PDB file of C-alpha atoms in Angstrom:
ATOM      1  CA  MET E  71     293.875  51.317  43.213  1.00  0.00           C
ATOM      2  CA  ILE E  72     289.809  50.967  42.517  1.00  0.00           C
ATOM      3  CA  ASP E  73     288.371  53.822  40.814  1.00  0.00           C
ATOM      4  CA  ARG E  74     285.489  54.486  42.862  1.00  0.00           C
ATOM      5  CA  MET E  75     283.485  56.664  40.413  1.00  0.00           C
ATOM      6  CA  THR E  76     283.732  53.369  38.271  1.00  0.00           C
ATOM      7  CA  ALA E  77     283.444  50.901  40.511  1.00  0.00           C
ATOM      8  CA  PRO E  78     279.954  49.061  41.824  1.00  0.00           C
ATOM      9  CA  SER E  79     278.872  49.875  44.994  1.00  0.00           C
ATOM     10  CA  PRO E  80     277.975  46.745  46.807  1.00  0.00           C
ATOM     11  CA  SER E  81     273.817  48.112  46.423  1.00  0.00           C
ATOM     12  CA  ASP E  82     274.068  46.859  42.250  1.00  0.00           C
ATOM     13  CA  VAL E  83     276.045  43.770  43.114  1.00  0.00           C
ATOM     14  CA  SER E  84     273.651  40.768  43.279  1.00  0.00           C
ATOM     15  CA  THR E  85     273.858  38.455  46.835  1.00  0.00           C
ATOM     16  CA  ALA E  86     274.898  35.646  44.153  1.00  0.00           C
ATOM     17  CA  GLN E  87     277.421  37.610  42.334  1.00  0.00           C
ATOM     18  CA  ARG E  88     278.824  38.978  46.053  1.00  0.00           C
ATOM     19  CA  ASP E  89     278.070  34.968  47.816  1.00  0.00           C
ATOM     20  CA  ALA E  90     280.200  33.651  44.144  1.00  0.00           C
ATOM     21  CA  GLN E  91     283.401  32.263  45.022  1.00  0.00           C
ATOM     22  CA  PRO E  92     286.110  30.471  43.011  1.00  0.00           C
ATOM     23  CA  THR E  93     285.601  26.435  43.184  1.00  0.00           C
ATOM     24  CA  MET E  94     288.769  23.964  42.386  1.00  0.00           C
ATOM     25  CA  SER E  95     288.424  20.587  41.827  1.00  0.00           C
ATOM     26  CA  ALA E  96     289.236  18.340  45.206  1.00  0.00           C
ATOM     27  CA  ASP E  97     292.263  16.929  42.834  1.00  0.00           C
ATOM     28  CA  HIS E  98     293.313  19.935  42.017  1.00  0.00           C
ATOM     29  CA  LEU E  99     293.215  21.204  45.342  1.00  0.00           C
ATOM     30  CA  SER E 100     295.077  18.668  46.188  1.00  0.00           C
ATOM     31  CA  ALA E 101     298.227  18.843  43.349  1.00  0.00           C
ATOM     32  CA  TRP E 102     298.159  22.529  44.803  1.00  0.00           C
ATOM     33  CA  ARG E 103     299.449  21.157  48.506  1.00  0.00           C
ATOM     34  CA  CYS E 104     301.240  18.538  46.896  1.00  0.00           C
ATOM     35  CA  PHE E 105     303.234  21.082  44.816  1.00  0.00           C
ATOM     36  CA  LEU E 106     303.532  23.338  47.974  1.00  0.00           C
ATOM     37  CA  GLU E 107     304.637  21.124  50.045  1.00  0.00           C
ATOM     38  CA  ALA E 108     307.382  19.415  47.629  1.00  0.00           C
ATOM     39  CA  HIS E 109     308.535  22.536  46.931  1.00  0.00           C
ATOM     40  CA  ARG E 110     308.863  23.640  50.373  1.00  0.00           C
ATOM     41  CA  ARG E 111     310.978  19.371  51.255  1.00  0.00           C
ATOM     42  CA  VAL E 112     313.271  20.131  48.394  1.00  0.00           C
ATOM     43  CA  ILE E 113     313.877  23.164  48.774  1.00  0.00           C
ATOM     44  CA  ASP E 114     314.949  22.833  52.327  1.00  0.00           C
ATOM     45  CA  GLN E 115     317.073  19.637  51.762  1.00  0.00           C
ATOM     46  CA  LEU E 116     318.677  21.622  48.753  1.00  0.00           C
ATOM     47  CA  SER E 117     319.366  23.993  51.249  1.00  0.00           C
ATOM     48  CA  ARG E 118     320.684  22.786  53.630  1.00  0.00           C
ATOM     49  CA  GLN E 119     322.662  19.830  51.950  1.00  0.00           C
ATOM     50  CA  LEU E 120     324.444  22.826  50.700  1.00  0.00           C
ATOM     51  CA  ARG E 121     324.956  24.725  53.219  1.00  0.00           C
ATOM     52  CA  ASP E 122     326.090  21.034  55.335  1.00  0.00           C
ATOM     53  CA  GLU E 123     328.361  20.023  52.096  1.00  0.00           C
ATOM     54  CA  GLU E 124     329.562  23.390  50.519  1.00  0.00           C
ATOM     55  CA  GLY E 125     329.322  25.892  53.318  1.00  0.00           C
ATOM     56  CA  LEU E 126     327.177  27.715  50.470  1.00  0.00           C
ATOM     57  CA  ALA E 127     323.972  29.161  51.207  1.00  0.00           C
ATOM     58  CA  LEU E 128     321.574  28.445  48.249  1.00  0.00           C
ATOM     59  CA  THR E 129     321.221  31.798  47.183  1.00  0.00           C
ATOM     60  CA  TRP E 130     324.182  32.696  46.783  1.00  0.00           C
ATOM     61  CA  TYR E 131     324.189  29.254  44.386  1.00  0.00           C
ATOM     62  CA  ASP E 132     321.377  30.484  42.752  1.00  0.00           C
ATOM     63  CA  VAL E 133     323.229  34.370  41.611  1.00  0.00           C
ATOM     64  CA  LEU E 134     326.424  32.767  40.856  1.00  0.00           C
ATOM     65  CA  VAL E 135     323.869  30.270  38.653  1.00  0.00           C
ATOM     66  CA  GLN E 136     322.238  33.077  37.377  1.00  0.00           C
ATOM     67  CA  LEU E 137     325.731  35.060  36.538  1.00  0.00           C
ATOM     68  CA  SER E 138     327.294  32.123  34.867  1.00  0.00           C
ATOM     69  CA  GLU E 139     324.441  31.626  32.201  1.00  0.00           C
ATOM     70  CA  ALA E 140     324.631  35.533  31.257  1.00  0.00           C
ATOM     71  CA  GLU E 141     326.465  37.411  28.835  1.00  0.00           C
ATOM     72  CA  GLY E 142     330.064  38.014  30.109  1.00  0.00           C
ATOM     73  CA  HIS E 143     328.716  36.658  33.485  1.00  0.00           C
ATOM     74  CA  GLU E 144     326.779  40.121  34.456  1.00  0.00           C
ATOM     75  CA  LEU E 145     323.286  40.904  34.636  1.00  0.00           C
ATOM     76  CA  ARG E 146     321.359  44.693  35.398  1.00  0.00           C
ATOM     77  CA  MET E 147     320.509  44.546  39.407  1.00  0.00           C
ATOM     78  CA  GLN E 148     317.295  44.341  37.788  1.00  0.00           C
ATOM     79  CA  GLU E 149     317.800  41.817  35.375  1.00  0.00           C
ATOM     80  CA  LEU E 150     318.927  39.376  37.944  1.00  0.00           C
ATOM     81  CA  ALA E 151     316.279  40.366  40.505  1.00  0.00           C
ATOM     82  CA  ALA E 152     313.845  38.932  37.931  1.00  0.00           C
ATOM     83  CA  ALA E 153     315.794  36.072  36.961  1.00  0.00           C
ATOM     84  CA  ILE E 154     316.856  34.711  40.128  1.00  0.00           C
ATOM     85  CA  LEU E 155     314.840  31.585  40.872  1.00  0.00           C
ATOM     86  CA  LEU E 156     314.687  31.920  45.201  1.00  0.00           C
ATOM     87  CA  SER E 157     313.054  34.987  46.866  1.00  0.00           C
ATOM     88  CA  ARG E 158     314.251  38.486  45.340  1.00  0.00           C
ATOM     89  CA  SER E 159     314.068  40.281  48.926  1.00  0.00           C
ATOM     90  CA  GLY E 160     317.199  41.612  49.794  1.00  0.00           C
ATOM     91  CA  LEU E 161     318.964  40.974  47.136  1.00  0.00           C
ATOM     92  CA  THR E 162     320.785  44.468  47.309  1.00  0.00           C
ATOM     93  CA  ARG E 163     322.429  43.193  50.517  1.00  0.00           C
ATOM     94  CA  LEU E 164     322.546  39.657  49.439  1.00  0.00           C
ATOM     95  CA  ILE E 165     324.535  41.031  46.240  1.00  0.00           C
ATOM     96  CA  ASP E 166     326.811  43.402  49.309  1.00  0.00           C
ATOM     97  CA  LYS E 167     327.607  40.133  50.814  1.00  0.00           C
ATOM     98  CA  MET E 168     328.488  38.519  47.967  1.00  0.00           C
ATOM     99  CA  GLU E 169     331.216  41.405  47.119  1.00  0.00           C
ATOM    100  CA  SER E 170     332.455  40.845  50.623  1.00  0.00           C
ATOM    101  CA  ALA E 171     333.296  37.161  50.052  1.00  0.00           C
ATOM    102  CA  GLY E 172     335.036  38.007  46.891  1.00  0.00           C
ATOM    103  CA  LEU E 173     332.252  36.405  44.169  1.00  0.00           C
ATOM    104  CA  VAL E 174     330.713  39.503  42.877  1.00  0.00           C
ATOM    105  CA  GLU E 175     330.917  42.653  41.671  1.00  0.00           C
ATOM    106  CA  ARG E 176     329.612  45.846  41.125  1.00  0.00           C
ATOM    107  CA  ASP E 177     329.659  48.242  38.445  1.00  0.00           C
ATOM    108  CA  VAL E 178     328.012  50.954  36.903  1.00  0.00           C
ATOM    109  CA  CYS E 179     326.282  50.152  33.581  1.00  0.00           C
ATOM    110  CA  GLU E 180     328.368  52.158  30.874  1.00  0.00           C
ATOM    111  CA  THR E 181     325.422  51.989  29.032  1.00  0.00           C
ATOM    112  CA  ASP E 182     322.997  53.384  31.371  1.00  0.00           C
ATOM    113  CA  GLY E 183     324.832  55.850  34.086  1.00  0.00           C
ATOM    114  CA  ARG E 184     321.549  55.063  36.568  1.00  0.00           C
ATOM    115  CA  GLY E 185     321.722  51.003  35.998  1.00  0.00           C
ATOM    116  CA  THR E 186     324.311  48.670  38.403  1.00  0.00           C
ATOM    117  CA  LEU E 187     325.396  45.452  37.573  1.00  0.00           C
ATOM    118  CA  ALA E 188     326.224  42.863  39.278  1.00  0.00           C
ATOM    119  CA  ARG E 189     329.442  40.408  37.582  1.00  0.00           C
ATOM    120  CA  MET E 190     330.526  37.049  38.622  1.00  0.00           C
ATOM    121  CA  THR E 191     334.138  37.496  39.903  1.00  0.00           C
ATOM    122  CA  PRO E 192     337.122  34.465  39.047  1.00  0.00           C
ATOM    123  CA  SER E 193     336.530  33.240  42.136  1.00  0.00           C
ATOM    124  CA  GLY E 194     332.503  33.564  42.243  1.00  0.00           C
ATOM    125  CA  MET E 195     333.341  30.972  39.024  1.00  0.00           C
ATOM    126  CA  ALA E 196     335.830  28.841  40.930  1.00  0.00           C
ATOM    127  CA  ARG E 197     332.790  28.621  44.250  1.00  0.00           C
ATOM    128  CA  LEU E 198     329.832  27.340  41.695  1.00  0.00           C
ATOM    129  CA  GLN E 199     332.282  25.209  40.131  1.00  0.00           C
ATOM    130  CA  GLN E 200     333.121  23.952  43.286  1.00  0.00           C
ATOM    131  CA  ALA E 201     329.838  23.766  44.942  1.00  0.00           C
ATOM    132  CA  ALA E 202     328.006  21.933  41.513  1.00  0.00           C
ATOM    133  CA  PRO E 203     328.177  18.683  42.052  1.00  0.00           C
ATOM    134  CA  ALA E 204     327.386  18.327  45.407  1.00  0.00           C
ATOM    135  CA  HIS E 205     323.853  20.154  44.259  1.00  0.00           C
ATOM    136  CA  ILE E 206     323.318  18.351  41.079  1.00  0.00           C
ATOM    137  CA  ALA E 207     323.760  14.859  43.294  1.00  0.00           C
ATOM    138  CA  GLY E 208     321.389  16.679  45.759  1.00  0.00           C
ATOM    139  CA  VAL E 209     318.607  17.571  42.746  1.00  0.00           C
ATOM    140  CA  ILE E 210     318.848  13.468  41.323  1.00  0.00           C
ATOM    141  CA  GLU E 211     318.736  12.744  45.347  1.00  0.00           C
ATOM    142  CA  GLN E 212     315.655  14.923  46.587  1.00  0.00           C
ATOM    143  CA  PHE E 213     313.615  15.191  42.260  1.00  0.00           C
ATOM    144  CA  ALA E 214     315.068  13.642  39.565  1.00  0.00           C
ATOM    145  CA  ARG E 215     315.116  10.075  41.072  1.00  0.00           C
ATOM    146  CA  HIS E 216     311.228  10.088  41.751  1.00  0.00           C
ATOM    147  CA  LEU E 217     310.360  10.638  38.430  1.00  0.00           C
ATOM    148  CA  ASP E 218     310.353   7.764  35.393  1.00  0.00           C
ATOM    149  CA  ASP E 219     311.150   9.000  32.907  1.00  0.00           C
ATOM    150  CA  ASP E 220     307.239   9.357  30.902  1.00  0.00           C
ATOM    151  CA  GLU E 221     306.558  11.726  34.305  1.00  0.00           C
ATOM    152  CA  VAL E 222     309.463  13.679  33.730  1.00  0.00           C
ATOM    153  CA  VAL E 223     308.382  15.234  30.332  1.00  0.00           C
ATOM    154  CA  VAL E 224     304.554  15.789  32.078  1.00  0.00           C
ATOM    155  CA  VAL E 225     305.953  17.358  34.887  1.00  0.00           C
ATOM    156  CA  GLU E 226     308.186  19.180  33.170  1.00  0.00           C
ATOM    157  CA  ARG E 227     305.355  20.338  30.338  1.00  0.00           C
ATOM    158  CA  ALA E 228     302.874  21.074  33.002  1.00  0.00           C
ATOM    159  CA  LEU E 229     305.102  23.473  34.825  1.00  0.00           C
ATOM    160  CA  ARG E 230     306.492  25.155  32.258  1.00  0.00           C
ATOM    161  CA  ARG E 231     302.914  25.652  31.008  1.00  0.00           C
ATOM    162  CA  ILE E 232     302.251  26.874  34.293  1.00  0.00           C
ATOM    163  CA  ALA E 233     305.182  29.300  34.586  1.00  0.00           C
ATOM    164  CA  ASN E 234     304.701  31.220  31.173  1.00  0.00           C
ATOM    165  CA  ALA E 235     300.995  31.778  31.922  1.00  0.00           C
ATOM    166  CA  SER E 236     301.960  35.696  33.998  1.00  0.00           C
TER     167      SER E 236
END
């Protein structure tokens, strides 16, 4: 919320300051748009492929991967929300559905009774292991095969720098 006492009034701001807009080079704008288009296309293709070949939603796969990599194959719901790479909206409903399917279970966090843990079940681990080859093949097909060895290093470095910036 803007503090009305310290925010400058429109009369305090010069015309040049009001009219100044951030600028971006054509190359940067093009890179941004290409990133958005590539991300959408790759996610759409991976989602479709995983659903068609394995009957598993990409969001479910993402949750299973995050839990498989966590100590004890469990995370607090807040940690899981921060860790998932895809949409965080509706995580509670997503976990409800995955729990009904027997892939995860919820439990009270013993160290903090207010927290809830999401824990991968043995069925969830089996489902992840079953779906992983199709997903990896999709990542190779939709992403990795389009980059040569030198490009992989540059893309990884650039995206890591962006990811770690905030």
